[in-house]
Amino acid sequence: MSDLDRPLCRERQIGVLENLLCVPGAKVPPLIFTYGLSATGKTHTVRWLLETRSIKHAVFHCVELYNVRLLYETILLKLTGKVQRCDSANEFINILKKDLHKDEVYVILFEESDRFRDTDLHIRQVFCRLSELTELNISCIWESKIDWTRFQPNRGLPAPFIINFPQYTRSEIQELLVNILPEGRSHQFKENYITMLLPIFYFVTRSLRELQHIAQVNYTSYCAPVEDGQLTEKDTKQLWFNIEQQLNKCISTVNLREVETNQMKELLEKEDEDNAIDKGSAKAASTTTRTTPELPYYSKFLLISAYLASYNPQRTDKRFFVKEHGKQRKSAHSIRAKERYDSKLTGPKPFPLERLLAIFYNIIEESVNPTANIYSQITSLVRLQLITAIGNDTVEQPKYRCNVDFEFAKHVAKNIKFDIQKYLYCQ
Amino acid sequence: MVKRKADLDISKVYSHLSHRLLGDDSGYFFGKEANVNELLDLVTRTVAKGESNSLLILGPHGVGKSALVNKVLREASKQKSWSENAVIVKLNGFIAVDDKIALKDITKQLELENVVGNKVFGSFADHLTFLLTSLKSGDKDSKPIIFILEEFDTFCNHKNQSLLYNLFDIAQSRAVPICVIGVSCQIDVTELLEKRVKSRFSHRHLNMMHFKQFPEYLDFFKEFLILDKNCKIEDYQAWNKMVQRTFDTKEVQTFLESKLFMYDRSISMMKQFLYAGLVHMLSQGRQELSMDIFETSLQQVCASFSCQPLDLIIKDLSILEVCILIAVKHLSEIYDNEPFNFEMVYHEYVKFRRRRLTTLTEEKSVIFKCWENLMSLEFIVAKVGGERSRSQQLEYLLNISHLPAATLKKSVEKYPNCPTEVLQWLNSSTHN
């Protein structure tokens, strides 16, 4: 008995695997390689087949490969049922030869087997040829996202039997999603829901796991008017109007699994009120409200100064921050140089502490005493990883680099009513 | 037309042939009589007359070296004096990664664990000689031992090559009659030996080659599929006749010659091909081999080294991910394969989206998640080492693309229901 259901839409792969592993009296191929994107049912199908056909098997996830003893001992435990100590491939092979029967079929399933490439070569070779080395009817199934051509070391591995798990087609996804939804409504109702849902999200992701999550999260609000009795199951148009806005908001948080919690819902509602005037900003589920810590007053200015210091070249500081800077003549050279320099694309540059403080004292309106308070706030910014300290600071001045992106800095600047756009060298 | 009397049970044929085709040579070997005789002669001389010998069997992958060794040992064991006298020790370079482990393995195969007990030996040489002289046969002479070292080139990488030195040394001196047979796919493996080891080696080579002519190759094909009396399948003659008939047709012969013989003449490829064909036959319930079975089986076999898997994966991605890949392609073209980071790709994508296809989202975090997905599939790889350094923001890390532009183009054109704007963008990087 197994707790897995028969995988849907995977009939062809199940057929192939049955032919490989379940024909009585046949020898199983020593190496089978299954590959496909995530959430395509690779592990599920194989495990379902192994459990329903009662083939003795061991499942091993290769993230545990950092220690080979774990590898050998886990597999031995699952295949022989006994806990034994095993340090090396040699002992492993000997124990397998001793404890397993020659006529039974055994299968070892390795999940995420692309991690095999980080281990020693001989481990890979052993598990490719396990059947040959132990003279048993044992098959290794390597499951991975990456195709086989990236696995080859210089010496070459024996060629496996390759099974591809393609991504589900649109109709298959529809069928699968309808099955996932909870009981209680008519089949037609669920189908309508999924037919409305899919076109919005299909462009962004085809992963079954993500679509499943979205469908489940929004299902309750979709059903809500029907539960209340306001609409019947057949009023598809009204139900669609109801849910449309919510789904549109969802699209900016696809893949991020954020829409579910209550806290997020509250944040979204608050954003809606703020942005009621600001029409058309689909950035409703604002990225910045996600992770804005509340900073003290000076820290905000320090952060802005750090951002300016990172993204403006040093020679322009004089122009932005000093009152009498004279006129700057635009030459052809300077125009071209300005075009080439787009720091938004190349990333933040490091700056010394002096420069940071110079800019800071400049932009802050009131006069500030350079107490230790300021320095400790810089350290706490580093701790929050909003600024990174780089380099060896015992010899020269400590150097920093700003870690926040433009949206975040803009948000902080808006908070303290500082117009950051005026001070940026390039937009 | 001969009417078949009984219906052939294809699954029985499959289970019988799978043993032959999947490398478990339970008695099956064909051809290469000269090699077999030479090796057999060598081995029997060691056992019968006490001569020490060493030999290297060399040849490319999949030509049948290990199969040859197993066949010779099976033939030799039919002789009378063999089973009481000879001891066989098999070592594989992938398992015995170290000389110590190799020595432990030898002890175990010679079944001398209780004799060795807890003795501590001064040197490797002492240990080995002790082991070998402990085996005594009836008339107080040491038993002849046959050592088979598979993946011989890995033994050459051990420290000081002490195992090899000692084995060859014992083979040269007359202490114990041993025969050392090394099997390797590296033709110049003697260059890897140290000088002192090389001088003790007898420089006997047995070179094995792939097929030179197509007719021999075709004969092998037939031989692999032909069943004999012992297979316990009724009506195997009908199967054999069908096999002969199929392989005699001109169409099949030209197909095999142009598609298979031209690329890879090894026996292992042949076996894989036939196995894939049989699996296909079983799944479709067919009784006869035919051209389309051969074609599917060729596709299956080529999947392990062709670019076709990349095509399949790209067809499985979402449109957003495909757009990112196209943006990467354009960037690489414009900037001559310079490394790029996420921000640059995002910039390109936004330009496209604003002008052509505004139904897609512009949300940075969603695109970044798709970017991470592509990185996990290794279409985009970080430039330095592959590890993420913590000192830089992830969006600004430099990467290079591992996806050839031609493959991308081919796969996107085959993408089902691809929006035309995306296809147009693929072909020209200007946004008009």
PDB file of C-alpha atoms in Angstrom, chain B residues 79-333:
ATOM      1  CA  GLN B  79      39.533 -28.031 -17.757  1.00  0.00           C
ATOM      2  CA  LYS B  80      40.159 -30.647 -15.169  1.00  0.00           C
ATOM      3  CA  SER B  81      43.082 -29.264 -13.290  1.00  0.00           C
ATOM      4  CA  TRP B  82      41.657 -25.827 -13.049  1.00  0.00           C
ATOM      5  CA  SER B  83      39.216 -25.781 -10.187  1.00  0.00           C
ATOM      6  CA  GLU B  84      41.468 -27.475  -7.666  1.00  0.00           C
ATOM      7  CA  ASN B  85      44.493 -25.500  -8.584  1.00  0.00           C
ATOM      8  CA  ALA B  86      43.769 -22.051  -9.819  1.00  0.00           C
ATOM      9  CA  VAL B  87      42.708 -19.044  -7.783  1.00  0.00           C
ATOM     10  CA  ILE B  88      41.316 -15.952  -9.438  1.00  0.00           C
ATOM     11  CA  VAL B  89      41.540 -12.479  -7.959  1.00  0.00           C
ATOM     12  CA  LYS B  90      39.604  -9.670  -9.656  1.00  0.00           C
ATOM     13  CA  LEU B  91      40.340  -6.068  -8.845  1.00  0.00           C
ATOM     14  CA  ASN B  92      38.578  -3.052 -10.248  1.00  0.00           C
ATOM     15  CA  GLY B  93      40.306   0.313 -10.301  1.00  0.00           C
ATOM     16  CA  PHE B  94      37.173   2.213  -9.404  1.00  0.00           C
ATOM     17  CA  ILE B  95      36.652   0.306  -6.192  1.00  0.00           C
ATOM     18  CA  ALA B  96      40.241  -0.202  -5.118  1.00  0.00           C
ATOM     19  CA  VAL B  97      41.127   3.459  -5.052  1.00  0.00           C
ATOM     20  CA  ASP B  98      44.079   2.961  -2.812  1.00  0.00           C
ATOM     21  CA  ASP B  99      46.722   0.259  -2.485  1.00  0.00           C
ATOM     22  CA  LYS B 100      45.683  -0.518   1.058  1.00  0.00           C
ATOM     23  CA  ILE B 101      42.106  -1.118   0.006  1.00  0.00           C
ATOM     24  CA  ALA B 102      43.361  -3.231  -2.877  1.00  0.00           C
ATOM     25  CA  LEU B 103      45.368  -5.338  -0.470  1.00  0.00           C
ATOM     26  CA  LYS B 104      42.389  -5.841   1.802  1.00  0.00           C
ATOM     27  CA  ASP B 105      40.344  -6.889  -1.168  1.00  0.00           C
ATOM     28  CA  ILE B 106      42.995  -9.382  -2.252  1.00  0.00           C
ATOM     29  CA  THR B 107      43.054 -10.825   1.255  1.00  0.00           C
ATOM     30  CA  LYS B 108      39.328 -11.244   1.160  1.00  0.00           C
ATOM     31  CA  GLN B 109      39.248 -12.845  -2.259  1.00  0.00           C
ATOM     32  CA  LEU B 110      41.972 -15.274  -1.298  1.00  0.00           C
ATOM     33  CA  GLU B 111      40.016 -16.008   1.866  1.00  0.00           C
ATOM     34  CA  LEU B 112      43.022 -15.547   4.049  1.00  0.00           C
ATOM     35  CA  GLU B 113      41.522 -13.253   6.632  1.00  0.00           C
ATOM     36  CA  ASN B 114      42.002 -15.583   9.534  1.00  0.00           C
ATOM     37  CA  VAL B 115      45.540 -16.364   8.468  1.00  0.00           C
ATOM     38  CA  VAL B 116      46.499 -12.733   8.357  1.00  0.00           C
ATOM     39  CA  GLY B 117      44.655 -11.948  11.551  1.00  0.00           C
ATOM     40  CA  ASN B 118      46.129  -8.925  13.218  1.00  0.00           C
ATOM     41  CA  LYS B 119      49.631  -9.181  11.863  1.00  0.00           C
ATOM     42  CA  VAL B 120      51.366  -5.949  11.135  1.00  0.00           C
ATOM     43  CA  PHE B 121      53.649  -5.954   8.164  1.00  0.00           C
ATOM     44  CA  GLY B 122      56.707  -3.850   7.600  1.00  0.00           C
ATOM     45  CA  SER B 123      56.179  -3.078   3.992  1.00  0.00           C
ATOM     46  CA  PHE B 124      53.691  -3.622   1.260  1.00  0.00           C
ATOM     47  CA  ALA B 125      55.938  -6.135  -0.405  1.00  0.00           C
ATOM     48  CA  ASP B 126      56.139  -8.278   2.709  1.00  0.00           C
ATOM     49  CA  HIS B 127      52.415  -8.296   3.054  1.00  0.00           C
ATOM     50  CA  LEU B 128      51.813  -9.333  -0.474  1.00  0.00           C
ATOM     51  CA  THR B 129      54.425 -12.082  -0.496  1.00  0.00           C
ATOM     52  CA  PHE B 130      53.042 -13.431   2.726  1.00  0.00           C
ATOM     53  CA  LEU B 131      49.589 -13.614   1.231  1.00  0.00           C
ATOM     54  CA  LEU B 132      50.719 -15.322  -1.889  1.00  0.00           C
ATOM     55  CA  THR B 133      52.899 -17.881  -0.232  1.00  0.00           C
ATOM     56  CA  SER B 134      50.185 -18.738   2.268  1.00  0.00           C
ATOM     57  CA  LEU B 135      48.237 -20.444  -0.416  1.00  0.00           C
ATOM     58  CA  LYS B 136      49.646 -23.845  -0.750  1.00  0.00           C
ATOM     59  CA  SER B 137      48.216 -26.639  -2.799  1.00  0.00           C
ATOM     60  CA  GLY B 138      48.493 -30.352  -2.164  1.00  0.00           C
ATOM     61  CA  ASP B 139      52.105 -30.928  -3.048  1.00  0.00           C
ATOM     62  CA  LYS B 140      53.627 -28.118  -1.057  1.00  0.00           C
ATOM     63  CA  ASP B 141      53.980 -25.710  -3.990  1.00  0.00           C
ATOM     64  CA  SER B 142      52.231 -22.405  -3.984  1.00  0.00           C
ATOM     65  CA  LYS B 143      48.997 -22.257  -5.889  1.00  0.00           C
ATOM     66  CA  PRO B 144      48.993 -20.343  -9.153  1.00  0.00           C
ATOM     67  CA  ILE B 145      47.004 -17.151  -8.938  1.00  0.00           C
ATOM     68  CA  ILE B 146      45.462 -15.179 -11.777  1.00  0.00           C
ATOM     69  CA  PHE B 147      45.150 -11.428 -11.145  1.00  0.00           C
ATOM     70  CA  ILE B 148      42.751  -9.474 -13.287  1.00  0.00           C
ATOM     71  CA  LEU B 149      43.126  -5.706 -12.958  1.00  0.00           C
ATOM     72  CA  GLU B 150      40.269  -3.836 -14.616  1.00  0.00           C
ATOM     73  CA  GLU B 151      40.689  -0.125 -15.297  1.00  0.00           C
ATOM     74  CA  PHE B 152      44.417  -0.600 -15.173  1.00  0.00           C
ATOM     75  CA  ASP B 153      45.165   3.082 -15.732  1.00  0.00           C
ATOM     76  CA  THR B 154      43.675   4.021 -12.354  1.00  0.00           C
ATOM     77  CA  PHE B 155      46.158   1.711 -10.662  1.00  0.00           C
ATOM     78  CA  CYS B 156      48.926   3.727 -12.244  1.00  0.00           C
ATOM     79  CA  ASN B 157      47.775   6.735 -10.259  1.00  0.00           C
ATOM     80  CA  HIS B 158      48.323   5.142  -6.891  1.00  0.00           C
ATOM     81  CA  LYS B 159      51.173   6.266  -4.708  1.00  0.00           C
ATOM     82  CA  ASN B 160      54.477   4.808  -5.908  1.00  0.00           C
ATOM     83  CA  GLN B 161      52.539   2.299  -7.987  1.00  0.00           C
ATOM     84  CA  SER B 162      53.442  -0.143  -5.245  1.00  0.00           C
ATOM     85  CA  LEU B 163      50.807  -2.728  -6.033  1.00  0.00           C
ATOM     86  CA  LEU B 164      51.821  -2.878  -9.675  1.00  0.00           C
ATOM     87  CA  TYR B 165      55.507  -2.963  -8.849  1.00  0.00           C
ATOM     88  CA  ASN B 166      55.088  -5.830  -6.452  1.00  0.00           C
ATOM     89  CA  LEU B 167      52.833  -7.838  -8.714  1.00  0.00           C
ATOM     90  CA  PHE B 168      55.147  -7.526 -11.666  1.00  0.00           C
ATOM     91  CA  ASP B 169      58.110  -8.211  -9.455  1.00  0.00           C
ATOM     92  CA  ILE B 170      56.620 -11.449  -8.224  1.00  0.00           C
ATOM     93  CA  ALA B 171      55.735 -12.328 -11.801  1.00  0.00           C
ATOM     94  CA  GLN B 172      59.348 -11.910 -12.821  1.00  0.00           C
ATOM     95  CA  SER B 173      60.941 -13.666  -9.911  1.00  0.00           C
ATOM     96  CA  ARG B 174      59.994 -17.302  -9.650  1.00  0.00           C
ATOM     97  CA  ALA B 175      58.512 -17.259  -6.158  1.00  0.00           C
ATOM     98  CA  VAL B 176      54.861 -17.890  -6.859  1.00  0.00           C
ATOM     99  CA  PRO B 177      53.404 -18.522 -10.307  1.00  0.00           C
ATOM    100  CA  ILE B 178      51.018 -15.677 -11.040  1.00  0.00           C
ATOM    101  CA  CYS B 179      49.483 -14.285 -14.154  1.00  0.00           C
ATOM    102  CA  VAL B 180      48.704 -10.566 -14.215  1.00  0.00           C
ATOM    103  CA  ILE B 181      46.150  -9.492 -16.791  1.00  0.00           C
ATOM    104  CA  GLY B 182      45.508  -5.752 -17.040  1.00  0.00           C
ATOM    105  CA  VAL B 183      42.517  -4.395 -18.922  1.00  0.00           C
ATOM    106  CA  SER B 184      42.465  -0.786 -19.960  1.00  0.00           C
ATOM    107  CA  CYS B 185      40.910   1.533 -22.504  1.00  0.00           C
ATOM    108  CA  GLN B 186      43.915   3.811 -22.656  1.00  0.00           C
ATOM    109  CA  ILE B 187      46.130   2.551 -25.450  1.00  0.00           C
ATOM    110  CA  ASP B 188      49.308   4.155 -24.182  1.00  0.00           C
ATOM    111  CA  VAL B 189      48.936   3.086 -20.614  1.00  0.00           C
ATOM    112  CA  THR B 190      52.516   1.759 -20.495  1.00  0.00           C
ATOM    113  CA  GLU B 191      53.673   5.374 -20.656  1.00  0.00           C
ATOM    114  CA  LEU B 192      52.061   5.881 -17.268  1.00  0.00           C
ATOM    115  CA  LEU B 193      54.169   3.195 -15.657  1.00  0.00           C
ATOM    116  CA  GLU B 194      57.260   4.139 -13.728  1.00  0.00           C
ATOM    117  CA  LYS B 195      60.578   2.997 -15.070  1.00  0.00           C
ATOM    118  CA  ARG B 196      61.126   0.278 -12.507  1.00  0.00           C
ATOM    119  CA  VAL B 197      57.629  -1.059 -13.034  1.00  0.00           C
ATOM    120  CA  LYS B 198      57.885  -0.913 -16.788  1.00  0.00           C
ATOM    121  CA  SER B 199      61.087  -2.920 -16.805  1.00  0.00           C
ATOM    122  CA  ARG B 200      59.429  -5.711 -14.895  1.00  0.00           C
ATOM    123  CA  PHE B 201      56.460  -5.813 -17.195  1.00  0.00           C
ATOM    124  CA  SER B 202      56.717  -8.318 -19.977  1.00  0.00           C
ATOM    125  CA  HIS B 203      55.335  -5.867 -22.565  1.00  0.00           C
ATOM    126  CA  ARG B 204      52.884  -8.346 -23.890  1.00  0.00           C
ATOM    127  CA  HIS B 205      49.904  -6.534 -25.411  1.00  0.00           C
ATOM    128  CA  LEU B 206      46.669  -7.801 -26.783  1.00  0.00           C
ATOM    129  CA  ASN B 207      45.106  -5.049 -28.846  1.00  0.00           C
ATOM    130  CA  MET B 208      41.455  -5.179 -29.706  1.00  0.00           C
ATOM    131  CA  MET B 209      39.880  -3.066 -32.382  1.00  0.00           C
ATOM    132  CA  HIS B 210      36.436  -2.190 -33.565  1.00  0.00           C
ATOM    133  CA  PHE B 211      35.044  -3.613 -36.769  1.00  0.00           C
ATOM    134  CA  LYS B 212      36.682  -2.582 -39.964  1.00  0.00           C
ATOM    135  CA  GLN B 213      34.050  -3.616 -42.452  1.00  0.00           C
ATOM    136  CA  PHE B 214      30.317  -3.375 -42.415  1.00  0.00           C
ATOM    137  CA  PRO B 215      29.455  -7.034 -43.199  1.00  0.00           C
ATOM    138  CA  GLU B 216      31.180  -8.258 -40.023  1.00  0.00           C
ATOM    139  CA  TYR B 217      29.261  -5.625 -38.079  1.00  0.00           C
ATOM    140  CA  LEU B 218      26.002  -6.789 -39.586  1.00  0.00           C
ATOM    141  CA  ASP B 219      26.787 -10.391 -38.726  1.00  0.00           C
ATOM    142  CA  PHE B 220      27.222  -9.422 -35.113  1.00  0.00           C
ATOM    143  CA  PHE B 221      23.842  -7.748 -35.154  1.00  0.00           C
ATOM    144  CA  LYS B 222      22.198 -10.905 -36.245  1.00  0.00           C
ATOM    145  CA  GLU B 223      24.123 -13.026 -33.802  1.00  0.00           C
ATOM    146  CA  PHE B 224      22.964 -10.976 -30.880  1.00  0.00           C
ATOM    147  CA  LEU B 225      19.353 -11.566 -31.677  1.00  0.00           C
ATOM    148  CA  ILE B 226      19.393 -15.200 -32.698  1.00  0.00           C
ATOM    149  CA  LEU B 227      18.039 -17.578 -30.095  1.00  0.00           C
ATOM    150  CA  ASP B 228      19.198 -21.111 -29.648  1.00  0.00           C
ATOM    151  CA  LYS B 229      17.714 -24.277 -28.270  1.00  0.00           C
ATOM    152  CA  ASN B 230      18.462 -23.589 -24.633  1.00  0.00           C
ATOM    153  CA  CYS B 231      16.333 -20.522 -24.413  1.00  0.00           C
ATOM    154  CA  LYS B 232      13.170 -22.448 -23.637  1.00  0.00           C
ATOM    155  CA  ILE B 233      10.982 -20.333 -25.860  1.00  0.00           C
ATOM    156  CA  GLU B 234       8.672 -22.176 -28.215  1.00  0.00           C
ATOM    157  CA  ASP B 235       8.851 -21.251 -31.822  1.00  0.00           C
ATOM    158  CA  TYR B 236      12.219 -19.618 -31.595  1.00  0.00           C
ATOM    159  CA  GLN B 237      12.953 -20.658 -35.155  1.00  0.00           C
ATOM    160  CA  ALA B 238      10.267 -18.320 -36.398  1.00  0.00           C
ATOM    161  CA  TRP B 239      11.928 -15.518 -34.469  1.00  0.00           C
ATOM    162  CA  ASN B 240      15.304 -16.418 -35.950  1.00  0.00           C
ATOM    163  CA  LYS B 241      13.899 -16.514 -39.451  1.00  0.00           C
ATOM    164  CA  MET B 242      12.323 -13.117 -38.924  1.00  0.00           C
ATOM    165  CA  VAL B 243      15.624 -11.700 -37.715  1.00  0.00           C
ATOM    166  CA  GLN B 244      17.466 -13.070 -40.725  1.00  0.00           C
ATOM    167  CA  ARG B 245      14.837 -11.737 -43.052  1.00  0.00           C
ATOM    168  CA  THR B 246      14.894  -8.264 -41.576  1.00  0.00           C
ATOM    169  CA  PHE B 247      18.629  -7.910 -41.632  1.00  0.00           C
ATOM    170  CA  ASP B 248      18.861  -9.151 -45.175  1.00  0.00           C
ATOM    171  CA  THR B 249      16.744  -6.337 -46.575  1.00  0.00           C
ATOM    172  CA  LYS B 250      18.666  -3.611 -48.347  1.00  0.00           C
ATOM    173  CA  GLU B 251      16.781  -0.828 -46.613  1.00  0.00           C
ATOM    174  CA  VAL B 252      17.760  -1.950 -43.137  1.00  0.00           C
ATOM    175  CA  GLN B 253      21.333  -2.470 -44.194  1.00  0.00           C
ATOM    176  CA  THR B 254      21.733   0.999 -45.636  1.00  0.00           C
ATOM    177  CA  PHE B 255      20.072   2.496 -42.577  1.00  0.00           C
ATOM    178  CA  LEU B 256      22.418   0.731 -40.206  1.00  0.00           C
ATOM    179  CA  GLU B 257      25.436   1.540 -42.267  1.00  0.00           C
ATOM    180  CA  SER B 258      24.743   5.228 -42.670  1.00  0.00           C
ATOM    181  CA  LYS B 259      23.284   5.997 -39.300  1.00  0.00           C
ATOM    182  CA  LEU B 260      25.040   3.677 -36.910  1.00  0.00           C
ATOM    183  CA  PHE B 261      28.199   2.264 -38.444  1.00  0.00           C
ATOM    184  CA  MET B 262      29.409   5.675 -39.569  1.00  0.00           C
ATOM    185  CA  TYR B 263      29.346   7.096 -36.067  1.00  0.00           C
ATOM    186  CA  ASP B 264      30.080   4.441 -33.570  1.00  0.00           C
ATOM    187  CA  ARG B 265      31.262   0.937 -34.299  1.00  0.00           C
ATOM    188  CA  SER B 266      31.458  -0.308 -30.756  1.00  0.00           C
ATOM    189  CA  ILE B 267      29.664  -3.366 -29.540  1.00  0.00           C
ATOM    190  CA  SER B 268      28.256  -1.492 -26.570  1.00  0.00           C
ATOM    191  CA  MET B 269      26.441   0.914 -28.868  1.00  0.00           C
ATOM    192  CA  MET B 270      25.093  -2.026 -30.820  1.00  0.00           C
ATOM    193  CA  LYS B 271      23.787  -3.598 -27.651  1.00  0.00           C
ATOM    194  CA  GLN B 272      22.138  -0.389 -26.505  1.00  0.00           C
ATOM    195  CA  PHE B 273      20.507   0.042 -29.871  1.00  0.00           C
ATOM    196  CA  LEU B 274      19.093  -3.462 -29.877  1.00  0.00           C
ATOM    197  CA  TYR B 275      17.912  -3.141 -26.306  1.00  0.00           C
ATOM    198  CA  ALA B 276      16.087   0.110 -27.041  1.00  0.00           C
ATOM    199  CA  GLY B 277      14.501  -1.577 -30.058  1.00  0.00           C
ATOM    200  CA  LEU B 278      13.308  -4.501 -27.972  1.00  0.00           C
ATOM    201  CA  VAL B 279      11.829  -2.218 -25.334  1.00  0.00           C
ATOM    202  CA  HIS B 280       9.945  -0.393 -28.030  1.00  0.00           C
ATOM    203  CA  MET B 281       8.698  -3.642 -29.514  1.00  0.00           C
ATOM    204  CA  LEU B 282       7.484  -4.768 -26.132  1.00  0.00           C
ATOM    205  CA  SER B 283       5.665  -1.545 -25.411  1.00  0.00           C
ATOM    206  CA  GLN B 284       3.891  -1.647 -28.740  1.00  0.00           C
ATOM    207  CA  GLY B 285       3.217  -5.361 -28.649  1.00  0.00           C
ATOM    208  CA  ARG B 286       4.848  -5.993 -31.985  1.00  0.00           C
ATOM    209  CA  GLN B 287       6.249  -9.237 -33.188  1.00  0.00           C
ATOM    210  CA  GLU B 288       8.496  -8.126 -35.971  1.00  0.00           C
ATOM    211  CA  LEU B 289      11.365  -5.790 -36.318  1.00  0.00           C
ATOM    212  CA  SER B 290      10.844  -3.001 -38.796  1.00  0.00           C
ATOM    213  CA  MET B 291      12.278   0.316 -39.882  1.00  0.00           C
ATOM    214  CA  ASP B 292      10.310   2.517 -37.563  1.00  0.00           C
ATOM    215  CA  ILE B 293      11.412   0.475 -34.585  1.00  0.00           C
ATOM    216  CA  PHE B 294      14.980   1.039 -35.679  1.00  0.00           C
ATOM    217  CA  GLU B 295      14.390   4.713 -36.051  1.00  0.00           C
ATOM    218  CA  THR B 296      12.871   5.157 -32.608  1.00  0.00           C
ATOM    219  CA  SER B 297      15.663   3.142 -31.127  1.00  0.00           C
ATOM    220  CA  LEU B 298      18.254   5.306 -32.850  1.00  0.00           C
ATOM    221  CA  GLN B 299      16.637   8.380 -31.382  1.00  0.00           C
ATOM    222  CA  GLN B 300      16.671   6.851 -27.946  1.00  0.00           C
ATOM    223  CA  VAL B 301      20.321   5.965 -28.193  1.00  0.00           C
ATOM    224  CA  CYS B 302      21.360   9.335 -29.564  1.00  0.00           C
ATOM    225  CA  ALA B 303      19.659  11.143 -26.718  1.00  0.00           C
ATOM    226  CA  SER B 304      22.640  10.477 -24.538  1.00  0.00           C
ATOM    227  CA  PHE B 305      25.058  12.549 -26.553  1.00  0.00           C
ATOM    228  CA  SER B 306      23.151  14.871 -28.817  1.00  0.00           C
ATOM    229  CA  CYS B 307      21.783  18.351 -28.302  1.00  0.00           C
ATOM    230  CA  GLN B 308      18.271  17.166 -28.628  1.00  0.00           C
ATOM    231  CA  PRO B 309      17.604  17.214 -24.858  1.00  0.00           C
ATOM    232  CA  LEU B 310      18.196  20.967 -24.806  1.00  0.00           C
ATOM    233  CA  ASP B 311      15.479  21.394 -27.406  1.00  0.00           C
ATOM    234  CA  LEU B 312      13.103  19.453 -25.260  1.00  0.00           C
ATOM    235  CA  ILE B 313      13.849  21.456 -22.165  1.00  0.00           C
ATOM    236  CA  ILE B 314      13.419  24.791 -23.897  1.00  0.00           C
ATOM    237  CA  LYS B 315      10.039  23.731 -25.162  1.00  0.00           C
ATOM    238  CA  ASP B 316       9.053  23.204 -21.559  1.00  0.00           C
ATOM    239  CA  LEU B 317       9.896  26.664 -20.303  1.00  0.00           C
ATOM    240  CA  SER B 318       7.379  29.438 -19.852  1.00  0.00           C
ATOM    241  CA  ILE B 319       7.225  32.384 -22.229  1.00  0.00           C
ATOM    242  CA  LEU B 320       8.829  34.693 -19.704  1.00  0.00           C
ATOM    243  CA  GLU B 321      11.841  32.445 -19.392  1.00  0.00           C
ATOM    244  CA  VAL B 322      12.116  32.180 -23.148  1.00  0.00           C
ATOM    245  CA  CYS B 323      12.099  35.979 -23.340  1.00  0.00           C
ATOM    246  CA  ILE B 324      14.938  36.141 -20.874  1.00  0.00           C
ATOM    247  CA  LEU B 325      16.924  33.672 -22.942  1.00  0.00           C
ATOM    248  CA  ILE B 326      16.339  35.729 -26.068  1.00  0.00           C
ATOM    249  CA  ALA B 327      17.461  38.878 -24.235  1.00  0.00           C
ATOM    250  CA  VAL B 328      20.628  37.049 -23.194  1.00  0.00           C
ATOM    251  CA  LYS B 329      21.219  35.996 -26.774  1.00  0.00           C
ATOM    252  CA  HIS B 330      20.922  39.556 -28.043  1.00  0.00           C
ATOM    253  CA  LEU B 331      23.222  40.892 -25.369  1.00  0.00           C
ATOM    254  CA  SER B 332      25.850  38.318 -26.212  1.00  0.00           C
ATOM    255  CA  GLU B 333      25.626  39.220 -29.864  1.00  0.00           C
TER     256      GLU B 333
END
